[in-house]
Amino acid sequence: MMATPTSIEPPPERRPRRSRTRTALALGMAGLLASAGVTALTGTAEAASTLGAAAAEKGRYFGAAVAANHLGEAPYASTLNTEFNSVTPENEMKWDATERTRGSFTFGSADQIVNHAQSRGMKVRGHTLVWHSQLPSWVAGLGTADLRSAMNNHITQVMQRYKGKIHSWDVVNEAFQDGNSGARRSSPFQDKLGNGFIEEAFRTARAADPAAKLCYNDYNTDGVNAKSNAVYNLVRDFKSRGVPIDCVGFQSHFNSASPVPSDYQANLQRFAALGVDVQITELDIEGSGTAQANNYGNVVRACLAVSRCTGITVWGVTDKYSWRASGTPLLFDGNYAKKPAYGAVLSALGGSQRRLYGDVQQGRGVE
Ligand code: G2I
């Protein structure tokens, strides 16, 4: 009777020999590396195993929008602290959080996030100073002269509070209309101060914290279209006249109705060619599995292909607290498990979830 393949065992005497051979090979390899000047398989030779570390190796930051009221949730904080090296307060620096009443500033929640980040060596993006939304009703009630001074005072007070602690500020957010008009969006600032309000906001911001990078930030500007053309023309005009602007933020909220555009990289590149940095500021992509992972990978590769694309921020840590949670648009699921999209991002950044030989030697195990 023939033995089935599964019943075939190597003769007992061969098993230890194979094991000795493997050990000898490993030792031989170590000797070879040592003689070539490679003293260890750990350290810099090891692929980064977190988003922040992998991005840092590419000269970029990798951040997340953070809500102060979740920082006390242990897995939220540990995921944030382990994986990300930049944070953006999701709501805590907005006008309705920082100056709900005219002239009375409240920074408790924003301070909480900034302190959390600073004590862990993370960067902070400031979001946002002048925006039509989350704007207390008193602002819309002001006359032109009062509104001008309230806008400039708001920028100055908030920026001075965090002077030296914010690497980039979204000075003006979402000032253009959707659709094909390329026109400005109606807002108290636009309607009362006119087209010049953006320039005025940026000049005030430069004076308040000269070291911070000053960004214009918007959505639906991720590909070449009428809205992004309007922003492009604004930035080109500012650069030609010496109006201070350092960066453009591309929010990059994607779903099936608003997919990652095929000219995403080309669009980032044309802005960079104007002499500003570009940043992916609010990335989230609805979906799941491989399709979502591929989209995330493509976005990361586009940023890495543009030398002035200085960093990526995803708009939240976990699907559980996403502003559109039902679309599961983030890198960690509701239980903080890494999704396929996480793996795609890490590998696009050149990192690896698999720990290498050096980790095994140091007893850290292989995931
Ligand atoms: O809408 C997505 C983003 C688009 N670009 C600018 C971002 O600032 C914006 O963020 C979202 C936040 O993720 C939401 O969390 O902005 C929303 C408001 O426009 C935020 O939602 C608000 C709710 O509308 C409020 O009811 C709630 O009190 O969040 C507040 C704080 O939880």
mmCIF file of C-alpha atoms and ligand atoms in Angstrom:
data_model
loop_
_atom_site.group_PDB
_atom_site.id
_atom_site.type_symbol
_atom_site.label_atom_id
_atom_site.label_comp_id
_atom_site.label_asym_id
_atom_site.label_seq_id
_atom_site.Cartn_x
_atom_site.Cartn_y
_atom_site.Cartn_z
ATOM 1 C CA MET A 1 0.000 0.000 0.000
ATOM 2 C CA MET A 2 1.275 3.473 -0.931
ATOM 3 C CA ALA A 3 1.609 6.077 1.788
ATOM 4 C CA THR A 4 -0.328 9.269 1.239
ATOM 5 C CA PRO A 5 1.859 12.362 0.818
ATOM 6 C CA THR A 6 0.766 13.727 4.177
ATOM 7 C CA SER A 7 2.102 10.652 5.924
ATOM 8 C CA ILE A 8 5.606 11.103 4.516
ATOM 9 C CA GLU A 9 7.959 12.388 7.200
ATOM 10 C CA PRO A 10 11.619 13.125 6.683
ATOM 11 C CA PRO A 11 13.764 10.495 8.324
ATOM 12 C CA PRO A 12 14.329 11.553 11.945
ATOM 13 C CA GLU A 13 18.079 11.883 11.472
ATOM 14 C CA ARG A 14 17.614 14.531 8.761
ATOM 15 C CA ARG A 15 15.576 16.968 10.824
ATOM 16 C CA PRO A 16 18.352 18.213 13.117
ATOM 17 C CA ARG A 17 20.728 18.447 10.152
ATOM 18 C CA ARG A 18 18.343 20.799 8.339
ATOM 19 C CA SER A 19 18.050 22.923 11.404
ATOM 20 C CA ARG A 20 21.841 23.062 11.801
ATOM 21 C CA THR A 21 22.171 24.031 8.171
ATOM 22 C CA ARG A 22 19.760 26.946 8.662
ATOM 23 C CA THR A 23 21.655 28.146 11.723
ATOM 24 C CA ALA A 24 24.948 27.898 9.881
ATOM 25 C CA LEU A 25 23.487 29.848 6.968
ATOM 26 C CA ALA A 26 22.239 32.580 9.293
ATOM 27 C CA LEU A 27 25.597 32.813 11.022
ATOM 28 C CA GLY A 28 27.374 32.863 7.675
ATOM 29 C CA MET A 29 25.089 35.672 6.500
ATOM 30 C CA ALA A 30 25.721 37.682 9.680
ATOM 31 C CA GLY A 31 29.472 37.248 9.176
ATOM 32 C CA LEU A 32 29.179 38.332 5.578
ATOM 33 C CA LEU A 33 27.206 41.446 6.540
ATOM 34 C CA ALA A 34 29.640 42.271 9.326
ATOM 35 C CA SER A 35 32.582 42.015 6.965
ATOM 36 C CA ALA A 36 30.723 44.311 4.570
ATOM 37 C CA GLY A 37 30.401 46.931 7.320
ATOM 38 C CA VAL A 38 26.802 46.125 8.214
ATOM 39 C CA THR A 39 26.901 45.591 11.943
ATOM 40 C CA ALA A 40 23.265 44.890 12.671
ATOM 41 C CA LEU A 41 20.069 43.971 10.948
ATOM 42 C CA THR A 42 18.143 46.288 13.262
ATOM 43 C CA GLY A 43 17.889 50.083 13.268
ATOM 44 C CA THR A 44 17.957 52.027 10.054
ATOM 45 C CA ALA A 45 17.941 48.960 7.837
ATOM 46 C CA GLU A 46 14.502 48.065 9.155
ATOM 47 C CA ALA A 47 11.420 49.233 7.283
ATOM 48 C CA ALA A 48 9.322 51.646 9.335
ATOM 49 C CA SER A 49 6.276 49.975 10.824
ATOM 50 C CA THR A 50 4.037 52.986 11.568
ATOM 51 C CA LEU A 51 2.507 55.587 9.280
ATOM 52 C CA GLY A 52 4.322 58.480 10.913
ATOM 53 C CA ALA A 53 7.724 56.796 10.892
ATOM 54 C CA ALA A 54 7.344 55.642 7.296
ATOM 55 C CA ALA A 55 6.259 59.116 6.160
ATOM 56 C CA ALA A 56 9.152 60.680 8.077
ATOM 57 C CA GLU A 57 11.586 58.499 6.143
ATOM 58 C CA LYS A 58 10.129 60.089 3.015
ATOM 59 C CA GLY A 59 10.487 63.585 4.507
ATOM 60 C CA ARG A 60 6.735 63.932 5.080
ATOM 61 C CA TYR A 61 4.378 63.997 8.040
ATOM 62 C CA PHE A 62 1.362 61.721 8.401
ATOM 63 C CA GLY A 63 -1.382 63.205 10.520
ATOM 64 C CA ALA A 64 -4.937 62.710 11.699
ATOM 65 C CA ALA A 65 -7.780 65.021 12.614
ATOM 66 C CA VAL A 66 -8.356 64.684 16.333
ATOM 67 C CA ALA A 67 -11.274 65.475 18.633
ATOM 68 C CA ALA A 68 -10.324 66.520 22.168
ATOM 69 C CA ASN A 69 -13.217 64.633 23.714
ATOM 70 C CA HIS A 70 -11.884 61.273 22.482
ATOM 71 C CA LEU A 71 -8.351 61.638 23.840
ATOM 72 C CA GLY A 72 -9.414 59.949 27.079
ATOM 73 C CA GLU A 73 -10.375 56.756 25.205
ATOM 74 C CA ALA A 74 -7.329 54.503 25.587
ATOM 75 C CA PRO A 75 -7.313 52.788 22.170
ATOM 76 C CA TYR A 76 -8.024 56.124 20.451
ATOM 77 C CA ALA A 77 -5.056 57.762 22.150
ATOM 78 C CA SER A 78 -2.743 54.799 21.686
ATOM 79 C CA THR A 79 -3.579 54.470 17.976
ATOM 80 C CA LEU A 80 -3.006 58.191 17.529
ATOM 81 C CA ASN A 81 0.229 58.191 19.504
ATOM 82 C CA THR A 82 1.642 55.108 17.824
ATOM 83 C CA GLU A 83 0.768 55.785 14.213
ATOM 84 C CA PHE A 84 0.640 59.536 13.592
ATOM 85 C CA ASN A 85 3.157 62.348 13.882
ATOM 86 C CA SER A 86 0.885 65.317 13.161
ATOM 87 C CA VAL A 87 -2.568 66.305 14.373
ATOM 88 C CA THR A 88 -5.258 68.706 13.208
ATOM 89 C CA PRO A 89 -7.945 69.719 15.707
ATOM 90 C CA GLU A 90 -11.136 68.638 13.934
ATOM 91 C CA ASN A 91 -13.325 71.392 15.394
ATOM 92 C CA GLU A 92 -11.535 72.906 18.387
ATOM 93 C CA MET A 93 -9.767 75.802 16.648
ATOM 94 C CA LYS A 94 -12.763 76.916 14.612
ATOM 95 C CA TRP A 95 -14.321 80.317 15.235
ATOM 96 C CA ASP A 96 -17.347 78.954 17.119
ATOM 97 C CA ALA A 97 -15.014 77.107 19.500
ATOM 98 C CA THR A 98 -12.469 79.879 20.052
ATOM 99 C CA GLU A 99 -14.531 83.104 19.940
ATOM 100 C CA ARG A 100 -18.172 82.237 20.446
ATOM 101 C CA THR A 101 -18.710 85.677 21.953
ATOM 102 C CA ARG A 102 -17.004 88.690 20.421
ATOM 103 C CA GLY A 103 -13.662 89.415 22.041
ATOM 104 C CA SER A 104 -13.920 86.530 24.520
ATOM 105 C CA PHE A 105 -11.532 83.738 23.579
ATOM 106 C CA THR A 106 -11.763 80.146 24.812
ATOM 107 C CA PHE A 107 -8.907 77.776 24.099
ATOM 108 C CA GLY A 108 -9.495 74.874 26.499
ATOM 109 C CA SER A 109 -10.133 72.085 23.971
ATOM 110 C CA ALA A 110 -7.624 73.381 21.445
ATOM 111 C CA ASP A 111 -4.987 73.611 24.186
ATOM 112 C CA GLN A 112 -5.723 70.020 25.156
ATOM 113 C CA ILE A 113 -4.915 68.814 21.641
ATOM 114 C CA VAL A 114 -1.864 71.039 21.222
ATOM 115 C CA ASN A 115 -0.467 69.908 24.583
ATOM 116 C CA HIS A 116 -1.126 66.266 23.758
ATOM 117 C CA ALA A 117 0.725 66.651 20.467
ATOM 118 C CA GLN A 118 3.600 68.738 21.773
ATOM 119 C CA SER A 119 4.372 66.437 24.650
ATOM 120 C CA ARG A 120 4.717 63.576 22.165
ATOM 121 C CA GLY A 121 6.710 65.398 19.518
ATOM 122 C CA MET A 122 3.843 65.562 17.023
ATOM 123 C CA LYS A 123 3.328 68.522 14.704
ATOM 124 C CA VAL A 124 0.080 70.507 14.746
ATOM 125 C CA ARG A 125 -1.859 71.875 11.754
ATOM 126 C CA GLY A 126 -4.079 74.822 12.566
ATOM 127 C CA HIS A 127 -7.654 74.598 11.223
ATOM 128 C CA THR A 128 -9.162 77.112 10.500
ATOM 129 C CA LEU A 129 -9.245 80.905 10.888
ATOM 130 C CA VAL A 130 -11.635 82.352 8.300
ATOM 131 C CA TRP A 131 -14.496 80.104 7.162
ATOM 132 C CA HIS A 132 -18.186 80.700 6.451
ATOM 133 C CA SER A 133 -19.197 77.610 8.478
ATOM 134 C CA GLN A 134 -19.104 77.083 12.248
ATOM 135 C CA LEU A 135 -19.146 80.857 12.446
ATOM 136 C CA PRO A 136 -20.998 82.347 15.417
ATOM 137 C CA SER A 137 -24.030 84.397 14.403
ATOM 138 C CA TRP A 138 -22.614 87.628 15.862
ATOM 139 C CA VAL A 139 -20.038 87.729 13.050
ATOM 140 C CA ALA A 140 -22.667 87.839 10.322
ATOM 141 C CA GLY A 141 -24.407 90.651 12.160
ATOM 142 C CA LEU A 142 -21.469 93.084 11.969
ATOM 143 C CA GLY A 143 -21.149 96.018 9.603
ATOM 144 C CA THR A 144 -18.206 96.206 7.197
ATOM 145 C CA ALA A 145 -15.717 98.079 9.372
ATOM 146 C CA ASP A 146 -16.502 95.989 12.432
ATOM 147 C CA LEU A 147 -16.280 92.777 10.471
ATOM 148 C CA ARG A 148 -12.856 93.746 9.117
ATOM 149 C CA SER A 149 -11.529 94.415 12.575
ATOM 150 C CA ALA A 150 -13.191 91.287 14.022
ATOM 151 C CA MET A 151 -11.637 89.105 11.304
ATOM 152 C CA ASN A 152 -8.178 90.549 11.807
ATOM 153 C CA ASN A 153 -8.477 90.377 15.579
ATOM 154 C CA HIS A 154 -9.630 86.749 15.442
ATOM 155 C CA ILE A 155 -6.693 85.740 13.241
ATOM 156 C CA THR A 156 -4.238 87.625 15.430
ATOM 157 C CA GLN A 157 -5.494 86.339 18.786
ATOM 158 C CA VAL A 158 -5.741 82.696 17.768
ATOM 159 C CA MET A 159 -2.424 82.639 15.945
ATOM 160 C CA GLN A 160 -0.579 84.400 18.738
ATOM 161 C CA ARG A 161 -1.946 81.915 21.260
ATOM 162 C CA TYR A 162 -0.206 79.099 19.391
ATOM 163 C CA LYS A 163 2.717 81.040 17.981
ATOM 164 C CA GLY A 164 5.632 78.722 17.277
ATOM 165 C CA LYS A 165 3.519 75.606 17.857
ATOM 166 C CA ILE A 166 1.686 75.306 14.528
ATOM 167 C CA HIS A 167 3.559 74.236 11.408
ATOM 168 C CA SER A 168 0.783 75.207 8.957
ATOM 169 C CA TRP A 169 -2.425 77.190 9.309
ATOM 170 C CA ASP A 170 -5.512 76.953 7.131
ATOM 171 C CA VAL A 171 -5.917 80.726 7.053
ATOM 172 C CA VAL A 172 -8.902 80.761 4.709
ATOM 173 C CA ASN A 173 -11.105 77.721 4.126
ATOM 174 C CA GLU A 174 -13.547 76.967 1.292
ATOM 175 C CA ALA A 175 -13.915 80.464 -0.178
ATOM 176 C CA PHE A 176 -14.938 79.274 -3.655
ATOM 177 C CA GLN A 177 -18.224 77.946 -4.971
ATOM 178 C CA ASP A 178 -18.727 74.420 -6.231
ATOM 179 C CA GLY A 179 -19.581 73.894 -9.877
ATOM 180 C CA ASN A 180 -18.339 75.533 -13.021
ATOM 181 C CA SER A 181 -18.522 79.217 -12.127
ATOM 182 C CA GLY A 182 -15.132 79.560 -10.487
ATOM 183 C CA ALA A 183 -16.792 82.284 -8.413
ATOM 184 C CA ARG A 184 -16.356 83.114 -4.778
ATOM 185 C CA ARG A 185 -18.785 81.631 -2.303
ATOM 186 C CA SER A 186 -21.152 83.999 -0.552
ATOM 187 C CA SER A 187 -20.140 84.541 3.085
ATOM 188 C CA PRO A 188 -20.126 87.480 5.494
ATOM 189 C CA PHE A 189 -16.464 88.043 4.574
ATOM 190 C CA GLN A 190 -16.993 87.870 0.827
ATOM 191 C CA ASP A 191 -20.241 89.819 0.846
ATOM 192 C CA LYS A 192 -19.060 92.673 3.067
ATOM 193 C CA LEU A 193 -15.299 92.862 2.534
ATOM 194 C CA GLY A 194 -15.233 91.826 -1.125
ATOM 195 C CA ASN A 195 -12.593 89.841 -3.022
ATOM 196 C CA GLY A 196 -9.781 91.410 -1.010
ATOM 197 C CA PHE A 197 -10.694 89.574 2.203
ATOM 198 C CA ILE A 198 -8.460 86.589 1.436
ATOM 199 C CA GLU A 199 -5.419 88.775 0.824
ATOM 200 C CA GLU A 200 -6.133 90.751 3.973
ATOM 201 C CA ALA A 201 -6.473 87.569 6.024
ATOM 202 C CA PHE A 202 -3.154 86.219 4.764
ATOM 203 C CA ARG A 203 -1.315 89.511 5.425
ATOM 204 C CA THR A 204 -2.701 89.611 8.953
ATOM 205 C CA ALA A 205 -1.740 85.970 9.487
ATOM 206 C CA ARG A 206 1.851 86.549 8.364
ATOM 207 C CA ALA A 207 2.217 89.374 10.871
ATOM 208 C CA ALA A 208 0.714 87.284 13.704
ATOM 209 C CA ASP A 209 3.040 84.252 13.361
ATOM 210 C CA PRO A 210 5.733 84.774 10.735
ATOM 211 C CA ALA A 211 7.085 81.222 11.148
ATOM 212 C CA ALA A 212 3.835 79.402 10.373
ATOM 213 C CA LYS A 213 3.154 78.221 6.849
ATOM 214 C CA LEU A 214 0.010 79.906 5.582
ATOM 215 C CA CYS A 215 -2.355 77.707 3.560
ATOM 216 C CA TYR A 216 -5.495 78.160 1.511
ATOM 217 C CA ASN A 217 -7.623 74.997 1.999
ATOM 218 C CA ASP A 218 -10.567 73.677 -0.035
ATOM 219 C CA TYR A 219 -12.476 70.597 -1.274
ATOM 220 C CA ASN A 220 -13.449 69.541 -4.804
ATOM 221 C CA THR A 221 -10.209 71.126 -5.913
ATOM 222 C CA ASP A 222 -8.340 67.805 -6.033
ATOM 223 C CA GLY A 223 -8.386 67.481 -9.818
ATOM 224 C CA VAL A 224 -8.159 70.082 -12.557
ATOM 225 C CA ASN A 225 -11.607 71.739 -12.741
ATOM 226 C CA ALA A 226 -13.236 75.159 -12.654
ATOM 227 C CA LYS A 227 -12.999 75.417 -8.877
ATOM 228 C CA SER A 228 -9.348 74.376 -8.676
ATOM 229 C CA ASN A 229 -8.578 76.694 -11.589
ATOM 230 C CA ALA A 230 -10.036 79.569 -9.580
ATOM 231 C CA VAL A 231 -7.834 78.680 -6.594
ATOM 232 C CA TYR A 232 -4.864 78.290 -8.919
ATOM 233 C CA ASN A 233 -5.430 81.783 -10.309
ATOM 234 C CA LEU A 234 -5.677 83.193 -6.788
ATOM 235 C CA VAL A 235 -2.371 81.593 -5.763
ATOM 236 C CA ARG A 236 -0.648 82.671 -8.975
ATOM 237 C CA ASP A 237 -1.848 86.232 -8.408
ATOM 238 C CA PHE A 238 -0.665 86.195 -4.776
ATOM 239 C CA LYS A 239 2.758 84.881 -5.760
ATOM 240 C CA SER A 240 3.135 87.476 -8.515
ATOM 241 C CA ARG A 241 2.246 90.350 -6.159
ATOM 242 C CA GLY A 242 4.129 89.131 -3.112
ATOM 243 C CA VAL A 243 1.018 88.437 -1.028
ATOM 244 C CA PRO A 244 2.115 85.910 1.630
ATOM 245 C CA ILE A 245 0.963 82.345 0.897
ATOM 246 C CA ASP A 246 3.008 79.193 1.485
ATOM 247 C CA CYS A 247 0.762 76.249 0.858
ATOM 248 C CA VAL A 248 -2.468 74.945 -0.580
ATOM 249 C CA GLY A 249 -4.468 72.285 1.220
ATOM 250 C CA PHE A 250 -6.378 69.703 -0.792
ATOM 251 C CA GLN A 251 -9.017 68.239 1.487
ATOM 252 C CA SER A 252 -9.472 65.062 -0.577
ATOM 253 C CA HIS A 253 -12.819 63.793 0.691
ATOM 254 C CA PHE A 254 -13.576 60.989 -1.749
ATOM 255 C CA ASN A 255 -16.453 58.595 -2.369
ATOM 256 C CA SER A 256 -18.093 56.977 -5.382
ATOM 257 C CA ALA A 257 -19.739 60.250 -6.393
ATOM 258 C CA SER A 258 -16.455 62.095 -5.978
ATOM 259 C CA PRO A 259 -13.672 59.597 -6.753
ATOM 260 C CA VAL A 260 -9.934 60.201 -6.667
ATOM 261 C CA PRO A 261 -9.420 62.164 -9.912
ATOM 262 C CA SER A 262 -7.119 60.668 -12.534
ATOM 263 C CA ASP A 263 -5.250 63.967 -12.715
ATOM 264 C CA TYR A 264 -4.787 64.239 -8.951
ATOM 265 C CA GLN A 265 -0.989 64.166 -9.101
ATOM 266 C CA ALA A 266 -0.872 66.537 -12.068
ATOM 267 C CA ASN A 267 -3.078 68.966 -10.183
ATOM 268 C CA LEU A 268 -0.875 68.859 -7.072
ATOM 269 C CA GLN A 269 2.130 69.353 -9.325
ATOM 270 C CA ARG A 270 0.764 72.426 -11.106
ATOM 271 C CA PHE A 271 0.152 74.145 -7.766
ATOM 272 C CA ALA A 272 3.617 73.175 -6.522
ATOM 273 C CA ALA A 273 5.055 74.701 -9.688
ATOM 274 C CA LEU A 274 3.627 78.062 -8.585
ATOM 275 C CA GLY A 275 6.083 77.973 -5.678
ATOM 276 C CA VAL A 276 3.862 76.776 -2.821
ATOM 277 C CA ASP A 277 3.856 73.576 -0.813
ATOM 278 C CA VAL A 278 0.866 71.316 -1.239
ATOM 279 C CA GLN A 279 -0.650 69.266 1.565
ATOM 280 C CA ILE A 280 -3.377 66.632 1.631
ATOM 281 C CA THR A 281 -5.335 67.944 4.557
ATOM 282 C CA GLU A 282 -8.545 65.986 5.204
ATOM 283 C CA LEU A 283 -8.163 62.691 3.377
ATOM 284 C CA ASP A 284 -10.900 60.122 3.671
ATOM 285 C CA ILE A 285 -12.174 57.676 1.080
ATOM 286 C CA GLU A 286 -15.475 55.893 1.540
ATOM 287 C CA GLY A 287 -15.553 52.152 0.854
ATOM 288 C CA SER A 288 -13.850 49.033 2.119
ATOM 289 C CA GLY A 289 -11.447 46.240 1.243
ATOM 290 C CA THR A 290 -9.206 46.256 -1.790
ATOM 291 C CA ALA A 291 -10.968 49.042 -3.665
ATOM 292 C CA GLN A 292 -10.576 51.451 -0.762
ATOM 293 C CA ALA A 293 -6.998 50.282 -0.204
ATOM 294 C CA ASN A 294 -6.067 50.881 -3.839
ATOM 295 C CA ASN A 295 -7.500 54.390 -3.740
ATOM 296 C CA TYR A 296 -5.566 55.207 -0.591
ATOM 297 C CA GLY A 297 -2.366 53.821 -2.094
ATOM 298 C CA ASN A 298 -2.837 55.948 -5.204
ATOM 299 C CA VAL A 299 -3.305 59.120 -3.162
ATOM 300 C CA VAL A 300 -0.167 58.462 -1.120
ATOM 301 C CA ARG A 301 1.892 57.670 -4.227
ATOM 302 C CA ALA A 302 0.675 60.891 -5.865
ATOM 303 C CA CYS A 303 1.854 62.921 -2.877
ATOM 304 C CA LEU A 304 5.229 61.185 -2.807
ATOM 305 C CA ALA A 305 5.684 61.862 -6.510
ATOM 306 C CA VAL A 306 5.385 65.620 -5.915
ATOM 307 C CA SER A 307 8.420 66.871 -4.041
ATOM 308 C CA ARG A 308 6.521 69.831 -2.571
ATOM 309 C CA CYS A 309 3.745 67.605 -1.214
ATOM 310 C CA THR A 310 4.889 67.865 2.382
ATOM 311 C CA GLY A 311 2.371 65.745 4.255
ATOM 312 C CA ILE A 312 -0.909 63.923 4.476
ATOM 313 C CA THR A 313 -3.627 64.187 7.109
ATOM 314 C CA VAL A 314 -6.521 61.738 7.298
ATOM 315 C CA TRP A 315 -9.776 63.177 8.614
ATOM 316 C CA GLY A 316 -10.011 61.089 11.762
ATOM 317 C CA VAL A 317 -8.410 58.160 13.555
ATOM 318 C CA THR A 318 -11.215 55.589 13.444
ATOM 319 C CA ASP A 319 -14.312 54.973 11.325
ATOM 320 C CA LYS A 320 -16.286 55.089 14.560
ATOM 321 C CA TYR A 321 -15.888 58.857 14.913
ATOM 322 C CA SER A 322 -15.680 59.870 11.251
ATOM 323 C CA TRP A 323 -17.914 62.772 10.187
ATOM 324 C CA ARG A 324 -19.315 60.235 7.715
ATOM 325 C CA ALA A 325 -18.975 57.060 9.748
ATOM 326 C CA SER A 326 -21.455 55.093 7.626
ATOM 327 C CA GLY A 327 -19.036 55.327 4.693
ATOM 328 C CA THR A 328 -16.198 53.750 6.767
ATOM 329 C CA PRO A 329 -13.689 56.095 5.119
ATOM 330 C CA LEU A 330 -10.647 55.813 7.405
ATOM 331 C CA LEU A 331 -7.649 53.541 8.019
ATOM 332 C CA PHE A 332 -8.751 51.982 11.317
ATOM 333 C CA ASP A 333 -12.142 50.358 11.790
ATOM 334 C CA GLY A 334 -14.489 51.009 14.694
ATOM 335 C CA ASN A 335 -12.488 48.599 16.865
ATOM 336 C CA TYR A 336 -9.177 50.242 15.936
ATOM 337 C CA ALA A 337 -8.156 47.269 13.776
ATOM 338 C CA LYS A 338 -5.946 48.105 10.810
ATOM 339 C CA LYS A 339 -7.929 47.938 7.566
ATOM 340 C CA PRO A 340 -6.549 46.888 4.165
ATOM 341 C CA ALA A 341 -6.329 50.622 3.432
ATOM 342 C CA TYR A 342 -3.867 50.951 6.296
ATOM 343 C CA GLY A 343 -1.605 48.326 4.732
ATOM 344 C CA ALA A 344 -1.805 50.049 1.360
ATOM 345 C CA VAL A 345 -0.824 53.398 2.849
ATOM 346 C CA LEU A 346 2.025 51.970 4.888
ATOM 347 C CA SER A 347 3.425 50.076 1.954
ATOM 348 C CA ALA A 348 3.062 53.076 -0.392
ATOM 349 C CA LEU A 349 5.123 54.998 2.178
ATOM 350 C CA GLY A 350 7.791 52.285 2.033
ATOM 351 C CA GLY A 351 6.948 50.869 5.452
ATOM 352 C CA SER A 352 6.094 47.335 6.379
ATOM 353 C CA GLN A 353 3.807 45.697 8.923
ATOM 354 C CA ARG A 354 5.993 42.602 8.933
ATOM 355 C CA ARG A 355 8.766 42.925 11.391
ATOM 356 C CA LEU A 356 12.128 41.837 10.169
ATOM 357 C CA TYR A 357 14.893 39.579 11.363
ATOM 358 C CA GLY A 358 16.232 42.129 13.839
ATOM 359 C CA ASP A 359 12.964 42.232 15.729
ATOM 360 C CA VAL A 360 12.965 38.471 16.103
ATOM 361 C CA GLN A 361 16.490 38.639 17.534
ATOM 362 C CA GLN A 362 15.320 41.232 20.035
ATOM 363 C CA GLY A 363 12.297 39.194 21.033
ATOM 364 C CA ARG A 364 9.752 41.619 19.582
ATOM 365 C CA GLY A 365 8.123 38.862 17.554
ATOM 366 C CA VAL A 366 6.752 38.824 14.043
ATOM 367 C CA GLU A 367 3.261 40.143 13.353
HETATM 368 O O1 G2I B 1 -17.277 68.444 6.729
HETATM 369 C C1 G2I B 1 -16.028 67.822 6.707
HETATM 370 C C2 G2I B 1 -14.919 68.834 6.750
HETATM 371 C C3 G2I B 1 -14.898 69.681 5.489
HETATM 372 N N1 G2I B 1 -13.793 70.618 5.487
HETATM 373 C C4 G2I B 1 -13.643 71.443 6.656
HETATM 374 C C5 G2I B 1 -13.695 70.629 7.947
HETATM 375 O O2 G2I B 1 -13.652 71.470 9.067
HETATM 376 C C6 G2I B 1 -14.946 69.767 7.990
HETATM 377 O O3 G2I B 1 -14.932 69.070 9.225
HETATM 378 C C7 G2I B 1 -16.176 68.789 9.794
HETATM 379 C C8 G2I B 1 -15.959 68.021 11.078
HETATM 380 O O4 G2I B 1 -15.354 66.794 10.774
HETATM 381 C C9 G2I B 1 -17.307 67.755 11.750
HETATM 382 O O5 G2I B 1 -17.092 67.201 13.053
HETATM 383 O O6 G2I B 1 -16.855 69.973 10.044
HETATM 384 C C10 G2I B 1 -18.179 69.725 10.518
HETATM 385 C C11 G2I B 1 -18.937 71.029 10.613
HETATM 386 O O7 G2I B 1 -18.956 71.695 9.394
HETATM 387 C C12 G2I B 1 -18.094 69.039 11.878
HETATM 388 O O8 G2I B 1 -19.383 68.713 12.318
HETATM 389 C C13 G2I B 1 -19.789 69.359 13.493
HETATM 390 C C14 G2I B 1 -21.283 69.137 13.638
HETATM 391 O O9 G2I B 1 -21.926 69.710 12.505
HETATM 392 C C15 G2I B 1 -21.767 69.788 14.876
HETATM 393 O O10 G2I B 1 -23.116 69.496 15.058
HETATM 394 C C16 G2I B 1 -20.943 69.339 16.071
HETATM 395 O O11 G2I B 1 -21.301 70.071 17.220
HETATM 396 O O12 G2I B 1 -19.109 68.853 14.611
HETATM 397 C C17 G2I B 1 -19.454 69.551 15.791
HETATM 398 C C18 G2I B 1 -18.553 69.081 16.936
HETATM 399 O O13 G2I B 1 -18.695 67.704 17.131
#
